[in-house]
CSV table of C-alpha atoms and ligand atoms in Angstrom, one decimal:
chain,number,residue,atom,x,y,z
A,29,UNK,CA,-34.7,-45.7,53.4
A,30,UNK,CA,-37.7,-47.5,51.9
A,31,UNK,CA,-38.5,-49.2,55.2
A,32,UNK,CA,-38.3,-45.9,57.0
A,33,UNK,CA,-40.7,-44.3,54.6
A,34,UNK,CA,-43.1,-47.2,55.0
A,35,UNK,CA,-43.0,-46.8,58.8
A,36,UNK,CA,-43.5,-43.1,58.6
A,37,UNK,CA,-46.5,-43.6,56.2
A,38,UNK,CA,-48.0,-46.2,58.6
A,39,UNK,CA,-47.6,-43.9,61.6
A,40,UNK,CA,-49.3,-41.0,59.8
A,41,UNK,CA,-52.1,-43.2,58.6
A,42,UNK,CA,-52.8,-44.3,62.1
A,43,UNK,CA,-52.4,-41.0,63.8
A,44,UNK,CA,-55.3,-40.4,66.2
A,45,UNK,CA,-56.4,-37.4,68.3
A,46,UNK,CA,-54.3,-37.3,71.5
A,47,UNK,CA,-56.0,-36.7,74.8
A,48,UNK,CA,-56.9,-33.0,75.4
A,49,UNK,CA,-56.0,-31.8,71.9
A,50,UNK,CA,-57.7,-31.5,68.6
A,51,UNK,CA,-55.8,-33.0,65.6
A,52,UNK,CA,-57.7,-31.9,62.5
A,53,UNK,CA,-57.8,-34.4,59.7
A,54,UNK,CA,-56.6,-37.4,61.8
A,55,UNK,CA,-58.8,-40.4,62.7
A,56,UNK,CA,-60.9,-39.4,65.7
A,57,UNK,CA,-61.9,-42.4,67.9
A,58,UNK,CA,-64.8,-42.4,70.3
A,59,UNK,CA,-64.3,-43.6,73.9
A,60,UNK,CA,-64.9,-47.2,72.8
A,61,UNK,CA,-62.0,-46.9,70.3
A,62,UNK,CA,-64.1,-46.7,67.2
A,63,UNK,CA,-63.8,-43.9,64.6
A,64,UNK,CA,-66.5,-41.3,65.1
A,65,UNK,CA,-69.1,-41.6,62.4
A,66,UNK,CA,-71.1,-38.3,62.5
A,67,UNK,CA,-70.6,-36.5,59.3
A,68,UNK,CA,-72.2,-33.2,58.2
A,69,UNK,CA,-72.9,-32.8,61.9
A,70,UNK,CA,-73.9,-30.3,64.4
A,71,UNK,CA,-73.6,-30.0,68.2
A,72,UNK,CA,-76.2,-29.1,70.8
A,73,UNK,CA,-75.2,-28.1,74.4
A,74,UNK,CA,-77.8,-29.2,76.9
A,75,UNK,CA,-77.6,-29.5,80.7
A,76,UNK,CA,-73.8,-29.6,80.9
A,77,UNK,CA,-73.3,-32.1,78.0
A,78,UNK,CA,-72.5,-31.6,74.4
A,79,UNK,CA,-74.4,-33.8,71.9
A,80,UNK,CA,-72.8,-34.3,68.5
A,81,UNK,CA,-75.3,-35.5,65.8
A,82,UNK,CA,-74.2,-36.4,62.3
A,83,UNK,CA,-74.8,-38.6,59.3
A,84,UNK,CA,-74.1,-42.3,60.0
A,85,UNK,CA,-72.3,-43.3,56.8
A,86,UNK,CA,-72.6,-47.0,55.8
A,87,UNK,CA,-69.3,-48.8,55.2
A,88,UNK,CA,-69.7,-49.3,51.5
A,89,UNK,CA,-69.4,-46.3,49.2
A,90,UNK,CA,-70.8,-46.6,45.6
A,91,UNK,CA,-71.8,-44.3,42.8
A,92,UNK,CA,-75.5,-43.7,42.5
A,93,UNK,CA,-76.6,-45.8,39.5
A,94,UNK,CA,-77.7,-43.8,36.4
A,95,UNK,CA,-76.5,-40.4,37.8
A,96,UNK,CA,-74.1,-38.5,35.6
A,97,UNK,CA,-72.2,-36.3,38.1
A,98,UNK,CA,-69.9,-37.8,40.8
A,99,UNK,CA,-72.8,-38.8,43.0
A,100,UNK,CA,-70.9,-41.0,45.5
A,101,UNK,CA,-73.0,-42.2,48.4
A,102,UNK,CA,-73.5,-44.8,51.0
A,103,UNK,CA,-76.7,-46.3,52.2
A,104,UNK,CA,-78.4,-43.8,54.5
A,105,UNK,CA,-77.6,-45.2,58.0
A,106,UNK,CA,-79.7,-42.6,59.9
A,107,UNK,CA,-78.4,-40.1,62.4
A,108,UNK,CA,-75.8,-40.9,65.0
A,109,UNK,CA,-75.1,-39.2,68.3
A,110,UNK,CA,-72.1,-38.9,70.6
A,111,UNK,CA,-71.9,-37.1,74.0
A,112,UNK,CA,-69.1,-35.3,75.7
A,113,UNK,CA,-68.5,-33.0,78.6
A,114,UNK,CA,-65.1,-31.7,77.4
A,115,UNK,CA,-65.3,-31.8,73.6
A,116,UNK,CA,-62.2,-34.1,73.3
A,117,UNK,CA,-63.7,-37.4,74.5
A,118,UNK,CA,-66.9,-38.6,72.8
A,119,UNK,CA,-69.2,-41.4,74.0
A,120,UNK,CA,-71.2,-43.3,71.4
A,121,UNK,CA,-74.9,-42.9,72.1
A,122,UNK,CA,-76.1,-44.9,69.1
A,123,UNK,CA,-78.1,-44.2,66.0
A,124,UNK,CA,-80.7,-41.9,67.4
A,125,UNK,CA,-82.8,-41.6,64.2
A,126,UNK,CA,-82.8,-45.0,62.7
A,127,UNK,CA,-83.3,-45.6,59.0
A,128,UNK,CA,-86.6,-47.3,58.0
A,129,UNK,CA,-85.4,-50.5,56.4
A,130,UNK,CA,-89.0,-51.9,56.0
A,131,UNK,CA,-90.9,-49.3,53.9
A,132,UNK,CA,-89.1,-48.8,50.5
A,133,UNK,CA,-91.1,-45.5,50.1
A,134,UNK,CA,-90.0,-44.0,53.4
A,135,UNK,CA,-87.9,-40.8,53.3
A,136,UNK,CA,-85.4,-42.4,55.6
A,137,UNK,CA,-85.1,-45.8,53.8
A,138,UNK,CA,-81.4,-46.7,53.2
A,139,UNK,CA,-81.7,-45.9,49.5
A,140,UNK,CA,-82.4,-42.3,50.4
A,141,UNK,CA,-80.1,-39.4,51.4
A,142,UNK,CA,-80.1,-38.2,55.0
A,143,UNK,CA,-77.6,-35.3,55.4
A,144,UNK,CA,-76.5,-32.5,57.7
A,145,UNK,CA,-78.8,-33.2,60.7
A,146,UNK,CA,-78.9,-30.5,63.4
A,147,UNK,CA,-80.8,-30.6,66.7
A,148,UNK,CA,-82.1,-27.9,69.1
A,149,UNK,CA,-84.2,-28.0,72.2
A,150,UNK,CA,-87.6,-26.4,72.4
A,151,UNK,CA,-88.2,-24.9,75.8
A,152,UNK,CA,-92.0,-24.5,75.2
A,153,UNK,CA,-92.7,-28.1,74.2
A,154,UNK,CA,-89.8,-29.8,76.1
A,155,UNK,CA,-88.9,-31.6,72.8
A,156,UNK,CA,-85.7,-32.0,71.0
A,157,UNK,CA,-86.2,-31.2,67.3
A,158,UNK,CA,-84.0,-32.4,64.4
A,159,UNK,CA,-83.9,-30.9,60.9
A,160,UNK,CA,-82.0,-32.5,58.1
A,161,UNK,CA,-81.6,-32.7,54.3
A,162,UNK,CA,-83.8,-35.5,52.9
A,163,UNK,CA,-83.2,-36.5,49.3
A,164,UNK,CA,-83.5,-39.4,46.9
A,165,UNK,CA,-80.7,-41.2,45.1
A,166,UNK,CA,-80.0,-38.4,42.6
A,167,UNK,CA,-80.7,-35.4,44.9
A,168,UNK,CA,-83.8,-34.5,42.8
A,169,UNK,CA,-86.3,-34.6,45.7
A,170,UNK,CA,-84.6,-31.6,47.5
A,171,UNK,CA,-86.6,-31.5,50.7
A,172,UNK,CA,-86.1,-30.7,54.4
A,173,UNK,CA,-87.0,-33.4,57.0
A,174,UNK,CA,-88.0,-33.0,60.6
A,175,UNK,CA,-87.9,-35.5,63.5
A,176,UNK,CA,-88.6,-35.1,67.3
A,177,UNK,CA,-87.6,-36.7,70.5
A,178,UNK,CA,-88.2,-36.4,74.3
A,179,UNK,CA,-84.6,-37.0,75.0
A,180,UNK,CA,-81.3,-35.8,73.4
A,181,UNK,CA,-80.2,-39.4,72.9
A,182,UNK,CA,-83.5,-40.4,71.2
A,183,UNK,CA,-84.9,-42.3,69.7
A,184,UNK,CA,-86.1,-39.6,67.4
A,185,UNK,CA,-89.4,-40.1,65.7
A,186,UNK,CA,-89.4,-39.0,62.0
A,187,UNK,CA,-92.3,-36.8,61.2
A,188,UNK,CA,-92.2,-35.7,57.5
A,189,UNK,CA,-90.2,-34.0,54.7
A,190,UNK,CA,-91.3,-30.9,52.8
A,191,UNK,CA,-90.2,-28.2,50.4
A,192,UNK,CA,-90.6,-25.2,52.7
A,193,UNK,CA,-93.1,-22.8,51.1
A,194,UNK,CA,-92.8,-24.9,47.9
A,195,UNK,CA,-89.0,-24.2,47.6
A,196,UNK,CA,-86.3,-26.7,47.0
A,197,UNK,CA,-84.2,-27.4,50.1
A,198,UNK,CA,-80.8,-29.2,50.0
A,199,UNK,CA,-77.8,-28.3,52.3
A,200,UNK,CA,-79.5,-27.2,55.5
A,201,UNK,CA,-78.7,-26.0,59.0
A,202,UNK,CA,-80.8,-25.1,62.0
A,203,UNK,CA,-80.3,-22.1,64.2
A,204,UNK,CA,-82.0,-21.2,67.5
A,205,UNK,CA,-81.6,-17.5,68.5
A,206,UNK,CA,-81.4,-16.1,72.0
A,207,UNK,CA,-85.1,-15.1,71.9
A,208,UNK,CA,-86.2,-18.7,71.4
A,209,UNK,CA,-87.1,-18.3,67.7
A,210,UNK,CA,-85.6,-21.0,65.4
A,211,UNK,CA,-84.7,-20.8,61.7
A,212,UNK,CA,-83.7,-23.2,59.0
A,213,UNK,CA,-81.2,-22.0,56.5
A,214,UNK,CA,-81.0,-24.0,53.3
A,215,UNK,CA,-79.7,-23.9,49.7
A,216,UNK,CA,-82.6,-23.4,47.4
A,217,UNK,CA,-83.5,-22.5,43.8
A,218,UNK,CA,-81.2,-25.0,42.2
A,219,UNK,CA,-78.7,-24.4,45.1
A,220,UNK,CA,-78.4,-20.9,43.7
A,221,UNK,CA,-79.9,-18.9,46.6
A,222,UNK,CA,-80.0,-19.4,50.3
A,223,UNK,CA,-83.3,-19.3,52.1
A,224,UNK,CA,-83.6,-18.4,55.8
A,225,UNK,CA,-87.0,-19.4,57.1
A,226,UNK,CA,-88.5,-18.8,60.5
A,227,UNK,CA,-90.0,-22.0,62.1
A,228,UNK,CA,-93.3,-22.2,64.0
A,229,UNK,CA,-93.1,-21.9,67.8
A,230,UNK,CA,-92.9,-25.7,68.1
A,231,UNK,CA,-90.0,-25.7,65.5
A,232,UNK,CA,-91.8,-28.5,63.6
A,233,UNK,CA,-93.0,-26.5,60.5
A,234,UNK,CA,-91.7,-23.7,58.4
A,235,UNK,CA,-93.6,-20.4,58.5
A,236,UNK,CA,-94.1,-18.1,55.5
A,237,UNK,CA,-91.5,-15.7,56.8
A,238,UNK,CA,-88.6,-16.3,54.4
A,239,UNK,CA,-85.6,-14.2,53.5
A,240,UNK,CA,-83.5,-14.9,50.3
A,241,UNK,CA,-79.8,-14.3,50.7
A,242,UNK,CA,-76.7,-14.9,48.5
A,243,UNK,CA,-79.0,-14.6,45.5
A,244,UNK,CA,-77.6,-16.5,42.5
A,245,UNK,CA,-74.3,-17.1,44.3
A,246,UNK,CA,-74.5,-20.9,44.7
A,247,UNK,CA,-73.5,-21.2,48.3
A,248,UNK,CA,-74.1,-24.4,50.3
A,249,UNK,CA,-73.0,-26.0,53.6
A,250,UNK,CA,-74.2,-23.1,55.8
A,251,UNK,CA,-72.9,-22.8,59.3
A,252,UNK,CA,-74.3,-19.9,61.4
A,253,UNK,CA,-73.4,-18.3,64.7
A,254,UNK,CA,-73.8,-15.1,66.6
A,255,UNK,CA,-71.0,-13.0,68.1
A,256,UNK,CA,-71.2,-9.5,69.7
A,257,UNK,CA,-74.8,-9.1,68.5
A,258,UNK,CA,-73.9,-9.9,64.8
A,259,UNK,CA,-74.9,-12.9,62.8
A,260,UNK,CA,-72.3,-14.8,60.7
A,261,UNK,CA,-72.7,-17.5,58.1
A,262,UNK,CA,-69.8,-19.6,56.8
A,263,UNK,CA,-70.5,-21.4,53.6
A,264,UNK,CA,-68.9,-23.3,50.7
A,265,UNK,CA,-69.3,-23.1,46.9
A,266,UNK,CA,-71.1,-25.9,45.1
A,267,UNK,CA,-68.6,-28.6,43.9
A,268,UNK,CA,-70.1,-31.8,45.1
A,269,UNK,CA,-67.8,-33.7,47.4
A,270,UNK,CA,-64.7,-31.7,46.2
A,271,UNK,CA,-63.4,-28.8,48.2
A,272,UNK,CA,-63.6,-25.2,47.2
A,273,UNK,CA,-63.0,-21.8,48.8
A,274,UNK,CA,-65.1,-20.9,51.9
A,275,UNK,CA,-66.8,-17.6,52.4
A,276,UNK,CA,-68.1,-15.8,55.5
A,277,UNK,CA,-70.7,-13.1,55.7
A,278,UNK,CA,-72.1,-10.8,58.5
A,279,UNK,CA,-75.5,-9.3,59.2
A,280,UNK,CA,-77.3,-7.4,61.9
A,281,UNK,CA,-80.3,-9.7,61.7
A,282,UNK,CA,-80.4,-13.4,61.2
A,283,UNK,CA,-82.5,-12.9,58.1
A,284,UNK,CA,-79.9,-10.6,56.6
A,285,UNK,CA,-79.1,-8.8,54.4
A,286,UNK,CA,-75.5,-10.3,54.6
A,287,UNK,CA,-72.3,-8.5,53.8
A,288,UNK,CA,-69.8,-11.0,52.4
A,289,UNK,CA,-66.3,-10.8,54.1
A,290,UNK,CA,-64.4,-13.2,51.9
A,291,UNK,CA,-62.5,-16.4,52.7
A,292,UNK,CA,-61.8,-16.6,56.5
A,293,UNK,CA,-59.3,-19.5,56.1
A,294,UNK,CA,-55.6,-18.9,56.6
A,295,UNK,CA,-52.6,-21.2,56.1
A,296,UNK,CA,-51.8,-24.2,53.9
A,297,UNK,CA,-54.6,-25.0,51.5
A,298,UNK,CA,-56.8,-22.1,52.8
A,299,UNK,CA,-58.1,-21.6,49.2
A,300,UNK,CA,-59.5,-25.2,49.4
A,301,UNK,CA,-60.8,-24.8,53.0
A,302,UNK,CA,-58.0,-27.2,54.1
A,303,UNK,CA,-59.7,-29.8,51.9
A,304,UNK,CA,-62.8,-29.4,54.1
A,305,UNK,CA,-66.4,-28.1,53.9
A,306,UNK,CA,-68.2,-26.2,56.6
A,307,UNK,CA,-70.9,-27.9,58.7
A,308,UNK,CA,-71.3,-26.1,62.1
A,309,UNK,CA,-69.9,-23.4,64.4
A,310,UNK,CA,-69.8,-24.4,68.0
A,311,UNK,CA,-69.9,-21.8,70.7
A,312,UNK,CA,-67.9,-23.2,73.7
A,313,UNK,CA,-70.0,-23.1,76.9
A,314,UNK,CA,-68.5,-21.1,79.7
A,315,UNK,CA,-65.9,-19.4,77.4
A,316,UNK,CA,-67.7,-16.3,75.9
A,317,UNK,CA,-66.4,-15.4,72.5
A,318,UNK,CA,-64.8,-18.9,71.9
A,319,UNK,CA,-66.1,-20.7,68.8
A,320,UNK,CA,-65.0,-23.8,67.1
A,321,UNK,CA,-65.3,-24.1,63.3
A,322,UNK,CA,-66.3,-27.6,62.3
A,323,UNK,CA,-65.5,-28.8,58.7
A,324,UNK,CA,-65.9,-32.2,57.1
A,325,UNK,CA,-63.0,-33.5,55.0
A,326,UNK,CA,-64.9,-35.7,52.6
A,327,UNK,CA,-63.4,-38.9,51.2
A,328,UNK,CA,-65.7,-39.3,48.3
A,329,UNK,CA,-64.6,-42.9,47.5
A,330,UNK,CA,-64.8,-44.0,51.1
A,331,UNK,CA,-67.3,-41.7,52.6
A,332,UNK,CA,-67.3,-43.3,56.1
A,333,UNK,CA,-63.6,-42.5,56.3
A,334,UNK,CA,-64.3,-38.8,55.9
A,335,UNK,CA,-62.5,-36.9,58.6
A,336,UNK,CA,-63.2,-33.9,60.9
A,337,UNK,CA,-61.4,-30.6,60.9
A,338,UNK,CA,-62.1,-28.5,64.0
A,339,UNK,CA,-60.3,-25.2,64.2
A,340,UNK,CA,-60.6,-22.1,66.4
A,341,UNK,CA,-62.2,-18.9,65.2
A,342,UNK,CA,-60.1,-15.8,65.9
A,343,UNK,CA,-61.9,-12.4,65.9
A,344,UNK,CA,-60.5,-9.1,64.9
A,345,UNK,CA,-63.3,-6.5,65.2
A,346,UNK,CA,-66.2,-7.5,63.0
A,347,UNK,CA,-64.0,-9.9,60.9
A,348,UNK,CA,-62.6,-13.3,61.9
A,349,UNK,CA,-60.1,-15.8,60.6
A,350,UNK,CA,-59.7,-19.6,60.8
A,351,UNK,CA,-56.1,-20.6,60.8
A,352,UNK,CA,-54.8,-24.2,60.2
A,353,UNK,CA,-53.2,-25.8,63.2
A,354,UNK,CA,-51.8,-29.4,63.2
A,355,UNK,CA,-52.9,-29.8,66.8
A,356,UNK,CA,-54.4,-27.3,69.3
A,357,UNK,CA,-56.3,-27.1,72.5
A,358,UNK,CA,-58.9,-24.8,74.0
A,359,UNK,CA,-57.4,-22.2,76.3
B,409,DGJ,C1,-72.2,-31.1,48.8
B,409,DGJ,C2,-73.0,-31.1,50.1
B,409,DGJ,O1,-72.5,-30.0,50.9
B,409,DGJ,C3,-72.9,-32.4,50.8
B,409,DGJ,O2,-73.6,-32.3,52.0
B,409,DGJ,C4,-73.4,-33.5,49.9
B,409,DGJ,O3,-74.7,-33.2,49.6
B,409,DGJ,C5,-72.6,-33.5,48.6
B,409,DGJ,N1,-72.7,-32.2,48.0
B,409,DGJ,C6,-73.1,-34.5,47.6
B,409,DGJ,O4,-72.3,-34.4,46.4
């Protein structure tokens, strides 16, 4: 009996994503057979290829010295990129924004925090623009960082970090609308309120056009998408690396005001977002109305072994649900 349970445990521990299916929470290997290391990520579709950018977590997790809360971290390893044409098989493209290991004062030195990178293409400048959360070891710096590249696979050149219009910026996402305008959405004001800020035409700077949403509601991990002309934001509460209940909200304009629709998750552990946290919603190219919700399942004591939970979004009128599936495929 004991031998059987050891074999079953070993099998579960080594379960990987089978060809042509998504297996949320299992180890997901790239086409070289290595676990995908792209956390807090986002995906850009460009010229027939999907590019998945994420935090490249170092292999040693430790607690940030002198910080009271559960500030687990790894050295900032930069931003990784994987490419795919089918969303199941991902090719390693390397670390496309490399950490600066030379200058100890650099925003992207390994002692810093580089989180939630997202990339969009700017048609006017022909550049790929990355926005990300840049912080120091205790998350007190609270800034947004920007980098740029001529190619989706880099290398990206880091430009700078800033507090947009003087406001704190932690969990961040980037959204490019159909009209070519791009926005950053970030947790601000002590993570209490979300700011939605229009970027300049080159996407490299914030403008002074800012909308405050979810005022005093402490939402983070924003993931934004558009469906049938409406804008949706999925977000989490603020509990560090520990899971909490997701929320979704809808608006007629990207800048809000947003109407909260409650927790979209259904099934086992839906009240804990399946032990995950939102990072991105991916519209599937060539399948109008098909969206994949991407969550991170953080492993705070071994952050590089944090897993990915991808699930389909099911619409019913203006509302949608995200239901747990052990394995699933795109139809
Ligand atoms: C929650 C955020 O969503 C993550 O990106 C990360 O910053 C952790 N907090 C750090 O505790």
